[in-house]
Coordinates of C-alpha atoms and ligand atoms in Angstrom, one line a residue:
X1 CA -16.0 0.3 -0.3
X2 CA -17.8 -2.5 1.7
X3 CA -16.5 -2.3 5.6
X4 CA -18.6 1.2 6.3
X5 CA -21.6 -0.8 4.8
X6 CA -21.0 -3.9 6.9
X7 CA -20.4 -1.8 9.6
X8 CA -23.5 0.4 9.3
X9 CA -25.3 -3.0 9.3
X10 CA -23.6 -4.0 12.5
X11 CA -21.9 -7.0 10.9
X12 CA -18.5 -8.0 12.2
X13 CA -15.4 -7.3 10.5
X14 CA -12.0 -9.2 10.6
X15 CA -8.7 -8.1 10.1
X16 CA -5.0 -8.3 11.1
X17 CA -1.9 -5.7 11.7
X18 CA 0.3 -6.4 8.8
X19 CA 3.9 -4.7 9.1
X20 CA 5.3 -6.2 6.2
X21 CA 5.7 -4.3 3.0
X22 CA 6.4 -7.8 1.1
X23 CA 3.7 -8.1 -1.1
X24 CA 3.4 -12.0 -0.9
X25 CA 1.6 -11.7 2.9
X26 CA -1.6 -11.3 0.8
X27 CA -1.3 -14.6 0.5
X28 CA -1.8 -15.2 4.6
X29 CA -4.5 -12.4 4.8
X30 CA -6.4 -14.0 2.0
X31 CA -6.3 -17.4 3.0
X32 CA -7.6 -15.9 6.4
X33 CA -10.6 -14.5 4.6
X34 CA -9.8 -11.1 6.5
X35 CA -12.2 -8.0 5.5
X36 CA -9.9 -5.7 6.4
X37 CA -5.4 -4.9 6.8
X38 CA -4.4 -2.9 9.7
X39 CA -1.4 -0.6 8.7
X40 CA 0.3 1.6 11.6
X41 CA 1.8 4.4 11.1
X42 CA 2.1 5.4 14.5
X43 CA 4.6 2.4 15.8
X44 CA 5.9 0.8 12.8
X45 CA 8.3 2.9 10.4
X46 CA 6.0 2.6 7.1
X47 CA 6.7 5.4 4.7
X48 CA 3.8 6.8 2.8
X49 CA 5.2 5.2 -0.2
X50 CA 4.6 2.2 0.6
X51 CA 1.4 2.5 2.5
X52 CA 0.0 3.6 -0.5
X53 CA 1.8 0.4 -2.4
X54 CA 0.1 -2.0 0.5
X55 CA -3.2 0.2 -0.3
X56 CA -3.1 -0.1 -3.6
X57 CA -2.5 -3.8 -3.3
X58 CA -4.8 -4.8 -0.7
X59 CA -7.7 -2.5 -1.9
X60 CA -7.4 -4.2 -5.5
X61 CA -8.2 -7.9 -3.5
X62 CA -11.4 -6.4 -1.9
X63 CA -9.6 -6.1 1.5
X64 CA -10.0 -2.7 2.5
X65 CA -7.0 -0.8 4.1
X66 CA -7.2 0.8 7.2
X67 CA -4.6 3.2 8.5
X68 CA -3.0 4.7 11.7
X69 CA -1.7 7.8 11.5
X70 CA 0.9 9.3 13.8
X71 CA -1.5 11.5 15.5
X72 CA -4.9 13.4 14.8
X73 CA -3.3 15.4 11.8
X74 CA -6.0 15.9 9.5
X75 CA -3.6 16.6 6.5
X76 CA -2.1 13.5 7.0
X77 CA -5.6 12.0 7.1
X78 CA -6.0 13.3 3.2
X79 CA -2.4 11.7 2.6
X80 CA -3.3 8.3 3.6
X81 CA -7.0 8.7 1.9
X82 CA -5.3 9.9 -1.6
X83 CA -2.9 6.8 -1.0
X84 CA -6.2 4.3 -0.9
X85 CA -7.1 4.1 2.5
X86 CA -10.5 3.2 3.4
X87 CA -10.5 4.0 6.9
X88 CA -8.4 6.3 9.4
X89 CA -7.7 5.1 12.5
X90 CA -7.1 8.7 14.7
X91 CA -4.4 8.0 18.0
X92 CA -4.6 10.7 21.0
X93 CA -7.9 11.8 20.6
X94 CA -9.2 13.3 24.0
X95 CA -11.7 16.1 23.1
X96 CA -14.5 16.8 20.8
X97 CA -12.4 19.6 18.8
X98 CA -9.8 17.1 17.4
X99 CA -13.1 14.7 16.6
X100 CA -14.3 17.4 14.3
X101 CA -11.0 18.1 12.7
X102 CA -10.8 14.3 12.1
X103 CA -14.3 13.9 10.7
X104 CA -13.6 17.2 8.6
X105 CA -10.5 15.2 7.1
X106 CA -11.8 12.0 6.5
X107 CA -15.5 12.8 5.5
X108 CA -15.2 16.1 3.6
X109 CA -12.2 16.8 1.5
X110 CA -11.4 18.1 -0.2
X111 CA -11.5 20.9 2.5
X112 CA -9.8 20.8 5.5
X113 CA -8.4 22.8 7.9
X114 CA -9.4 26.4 7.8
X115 CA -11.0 26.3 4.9
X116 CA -13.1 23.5 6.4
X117 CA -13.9 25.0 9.6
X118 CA -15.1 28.5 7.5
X119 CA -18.3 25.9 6.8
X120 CA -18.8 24.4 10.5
X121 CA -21.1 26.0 12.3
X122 CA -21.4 25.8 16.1
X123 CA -22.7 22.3 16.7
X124 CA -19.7 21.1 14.3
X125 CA -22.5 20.5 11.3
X126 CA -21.6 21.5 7.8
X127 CA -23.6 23.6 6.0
X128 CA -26.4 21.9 4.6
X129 CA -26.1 22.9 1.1
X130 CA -22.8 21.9 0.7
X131 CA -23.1 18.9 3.4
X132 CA -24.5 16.2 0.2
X133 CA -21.8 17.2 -2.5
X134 CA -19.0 16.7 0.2
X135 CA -20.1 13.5 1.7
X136 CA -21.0 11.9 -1.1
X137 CA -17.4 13.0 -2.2
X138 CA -16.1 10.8 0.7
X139 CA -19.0 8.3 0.9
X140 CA -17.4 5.0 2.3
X141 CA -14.4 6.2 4.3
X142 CA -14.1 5.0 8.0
X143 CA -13.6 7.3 10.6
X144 CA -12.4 5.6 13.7
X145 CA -11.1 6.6 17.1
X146 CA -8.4 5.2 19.1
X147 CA -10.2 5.3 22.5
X148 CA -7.0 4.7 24.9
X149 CA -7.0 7.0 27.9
X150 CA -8.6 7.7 30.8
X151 CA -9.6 11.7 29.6
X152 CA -10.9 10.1 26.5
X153 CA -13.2 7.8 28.5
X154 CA -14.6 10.2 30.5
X155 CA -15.4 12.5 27.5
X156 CA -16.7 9.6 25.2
X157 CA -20.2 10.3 25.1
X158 CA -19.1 13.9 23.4
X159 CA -16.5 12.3 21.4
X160 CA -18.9 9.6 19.9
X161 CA -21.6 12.5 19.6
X162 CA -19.6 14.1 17.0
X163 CA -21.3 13.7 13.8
X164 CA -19.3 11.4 11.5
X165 CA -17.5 9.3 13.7
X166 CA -18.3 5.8 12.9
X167 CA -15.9 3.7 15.0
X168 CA -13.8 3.3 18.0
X169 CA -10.1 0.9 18.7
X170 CA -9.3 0.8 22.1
X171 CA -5.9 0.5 22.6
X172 CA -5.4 -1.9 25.5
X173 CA -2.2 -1.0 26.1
X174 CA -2.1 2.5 26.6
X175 CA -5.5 2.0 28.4
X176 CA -4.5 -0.1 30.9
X177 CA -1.1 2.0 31.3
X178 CA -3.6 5.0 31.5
X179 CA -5.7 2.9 34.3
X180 CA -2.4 2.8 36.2
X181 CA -2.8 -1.4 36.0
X182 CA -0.2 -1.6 33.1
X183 CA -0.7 -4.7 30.6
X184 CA -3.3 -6.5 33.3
X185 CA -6.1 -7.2 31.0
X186 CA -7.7 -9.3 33.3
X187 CA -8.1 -6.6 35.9
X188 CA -11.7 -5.8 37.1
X189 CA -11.0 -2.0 36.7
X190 CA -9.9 -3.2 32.9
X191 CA -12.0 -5.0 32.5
X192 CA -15.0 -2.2 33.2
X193 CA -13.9 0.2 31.5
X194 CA -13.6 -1.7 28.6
X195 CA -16.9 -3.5 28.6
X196 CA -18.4 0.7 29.2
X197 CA -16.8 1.5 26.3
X198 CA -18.3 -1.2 24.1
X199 CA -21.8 -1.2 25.3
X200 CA -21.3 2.7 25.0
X201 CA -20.1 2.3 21.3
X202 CA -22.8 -0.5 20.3
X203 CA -25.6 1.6 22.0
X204 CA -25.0 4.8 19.9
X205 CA -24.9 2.2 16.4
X206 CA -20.8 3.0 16.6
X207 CA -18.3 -0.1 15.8
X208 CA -16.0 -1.2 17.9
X209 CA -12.8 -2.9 18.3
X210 CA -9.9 -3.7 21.1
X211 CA -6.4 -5.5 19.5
X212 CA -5.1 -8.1 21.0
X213 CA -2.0 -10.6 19.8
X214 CA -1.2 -13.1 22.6
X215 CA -4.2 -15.2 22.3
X216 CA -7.9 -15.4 20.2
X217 CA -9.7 -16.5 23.4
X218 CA -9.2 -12.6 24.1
X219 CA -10.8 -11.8 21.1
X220 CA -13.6 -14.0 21.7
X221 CA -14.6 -12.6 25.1
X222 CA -14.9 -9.3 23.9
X223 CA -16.6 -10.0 20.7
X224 CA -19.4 -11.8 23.5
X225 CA -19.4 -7.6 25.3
X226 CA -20.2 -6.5 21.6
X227 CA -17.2 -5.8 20.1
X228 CA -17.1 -6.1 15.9
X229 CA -14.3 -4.4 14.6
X230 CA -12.1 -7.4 15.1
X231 CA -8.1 -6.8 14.9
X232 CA -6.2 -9.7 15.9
X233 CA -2.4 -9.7 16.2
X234 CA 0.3 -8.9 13.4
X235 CA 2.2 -10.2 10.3
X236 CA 5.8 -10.4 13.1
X237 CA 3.9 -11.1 15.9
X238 CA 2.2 -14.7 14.8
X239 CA 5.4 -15.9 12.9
X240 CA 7.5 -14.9 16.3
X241 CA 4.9 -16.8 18.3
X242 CA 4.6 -19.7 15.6
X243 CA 8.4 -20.0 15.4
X244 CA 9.5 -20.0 18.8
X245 CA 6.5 -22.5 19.8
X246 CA 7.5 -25.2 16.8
X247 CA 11.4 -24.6 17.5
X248 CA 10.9 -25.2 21.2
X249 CA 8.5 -29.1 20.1
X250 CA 11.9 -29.3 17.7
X251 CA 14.7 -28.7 20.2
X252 CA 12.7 -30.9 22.7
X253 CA 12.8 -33.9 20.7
Ligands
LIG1 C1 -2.6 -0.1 22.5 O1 -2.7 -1.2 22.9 O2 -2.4 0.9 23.1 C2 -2.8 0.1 21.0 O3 -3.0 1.2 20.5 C3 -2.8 -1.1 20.2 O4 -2.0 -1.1 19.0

C-alpha cells in the first residue's frame, strides 16, 4: 500500500474518477501513469460487487483504489475495505463525532461501532495497549474527508484534529452550492475558502484534493495553493468532452 506512504511524505498523487466497470479502461489509467482510481459510490450506481471486481483489478496493477461511499457509514467503510479499497473517501461529514466513527472504521477493524467506541476514550484515542495491534491491523488505509459545506469549514480545524484522518476532497460542487455562488469557481468567496482549506490541510501535514473535469488548467492552479491529492475528471466525462470536440472539427469540414 504506497499512496498513504507517498502521502505521508507529502508527494503528490494522481488519479481519475473511473465509472466504468469494463475492465479494459485499465488500459487509459495505466497509460496515464495514475497512482490512484476514484470509484463513487455516492453518484454513480456501482454495486459492491463490482467495486470489489475494479478493486481487485486495479489494486493487482499497483493503482490503489479509493472509494466513496454513500455517506459516513462506518460498516460500509469495512465493506469497501474487505472489497480491496485502499482509501475511503467519507461524504457529509460536518462534526468531529462522525470523524471518529470514520477513523474507527477505516483504521481499526476489525471493531467498529459499539464495540469500537467501548475502547475510545474522551479525546477519541484508543486505548494504548490495544492502539499498535489494531493499527498495524489497518496500516496503509486512507482516511479521507469530503470537505464540501459551509458547517464543515467552519469546524475544520476539529475535524482535521481528529486523530487518524489523513486527507481531505473538497467537493466544488456542493461547496460552492453551500457558498450560495453555485458552480462559480472563479468566485473570490470560492476561491477563499478553498485556498483556507488547503493551506489549512497542508499546514496540519493533511493531503488534499478538489476534483475538477472541465479543464487541467483548474487543476494546475490549485496544485500552485498546495493541493496533492490530484483527481481530475472521469472515465464518461473525457470521452463525452473528446467526442463532441472531434465530431464538431468532423461535421465542420
Ligand atoms: C462535488 O463537487 O461536490 C463533489 O463531491 C465532486 O465529486
Amino acid at each position: 500500500k504506497k499512496l498513504l506512504k507517498k502521502l505521508a511524505d507529502g508527494k503528490r498523487v494522481y488519479g481519475t474518477c473511473i465509472t466504468s466497470t469494463a475492465p479494459l479502461w485499465i488500459k487509459a489509467v495505466r497509460s496515464a501513469r495514475l497512482d490512484f482510481v476514484f470509484l463513487d459510490t455516492e453518484h454513480v450506481p456501482l454495486e459492491r460487487m463490482e467495486v470489489a471486481a475494479l478493486c481487485q483489478l486495479y489494486g493487482a496493477a499497483g493503482i490503489a483504489p479509493v472509494v466513496r461511499i454513500p455517506s459516513p457509514d462506518p460498516i460500509r467503510a469495512c465493506q469497501m475495505l474487505d472489497a480491496g479499497a485502499e482509501g475511503i473517501l467519507a461524504p457529509y461529514i460536518e462534526n468531529v463525532e462522525q470523524v471518529r466513527e470514520m477513523v474507527g472504521a477505516i483504521k481499526y477493524r476489525p471493531l467498529k461501532g459499539e464495540r469500537l467506541k467501548q475502547l475510545l476514550n474522551n479525546s477519541g484515542s484508543v486505548e494504548p495497549e490495544l492502539k499498535d495491534y489494531l493499527a498495524n491491523y489497518n496500516r496503509g488505509n486512507i482516511c479521507m474527508l469530503n470537505i464540501e459545506s459551509v458547517p464543515a469549514f467552519e469546524k475544520l480545524d476539529d475535524l482535521l484534529d481528529v486523530e487518524g484522518v489523513d486527507a481531505v476532497f473538497i467537493g466544488p460542487h456542493d461547496l460552492s452550492l453551500s457558498l450560495r455562488i453555485p458552480e462559480q469557481y472563479d468566485h473570490p468567496k470560492f476561491e477563499e475558502v478553498v485556498k483556507l482549506i488547503v493551506h489549512k490541510c497542508r499546514s496540519k501535514n493533511k493531503a488534499v484534493g478538489i476534483h475538477f473535469s472541465d479543464h487541467p488548467g483548474r487543476q494546475t492552479k490549485w496544485i500552485t495553493e498546495g493541493v496533492n491529492f490530484i483527481i481530475y475528471s472521469s472515465d464518461i466525462m473525457l470521452l463525452t468532452q473528446k467526442l463532441s470536440d472531434d465530431f464538431n472539427i468532423i461535421r465542420e469540414s
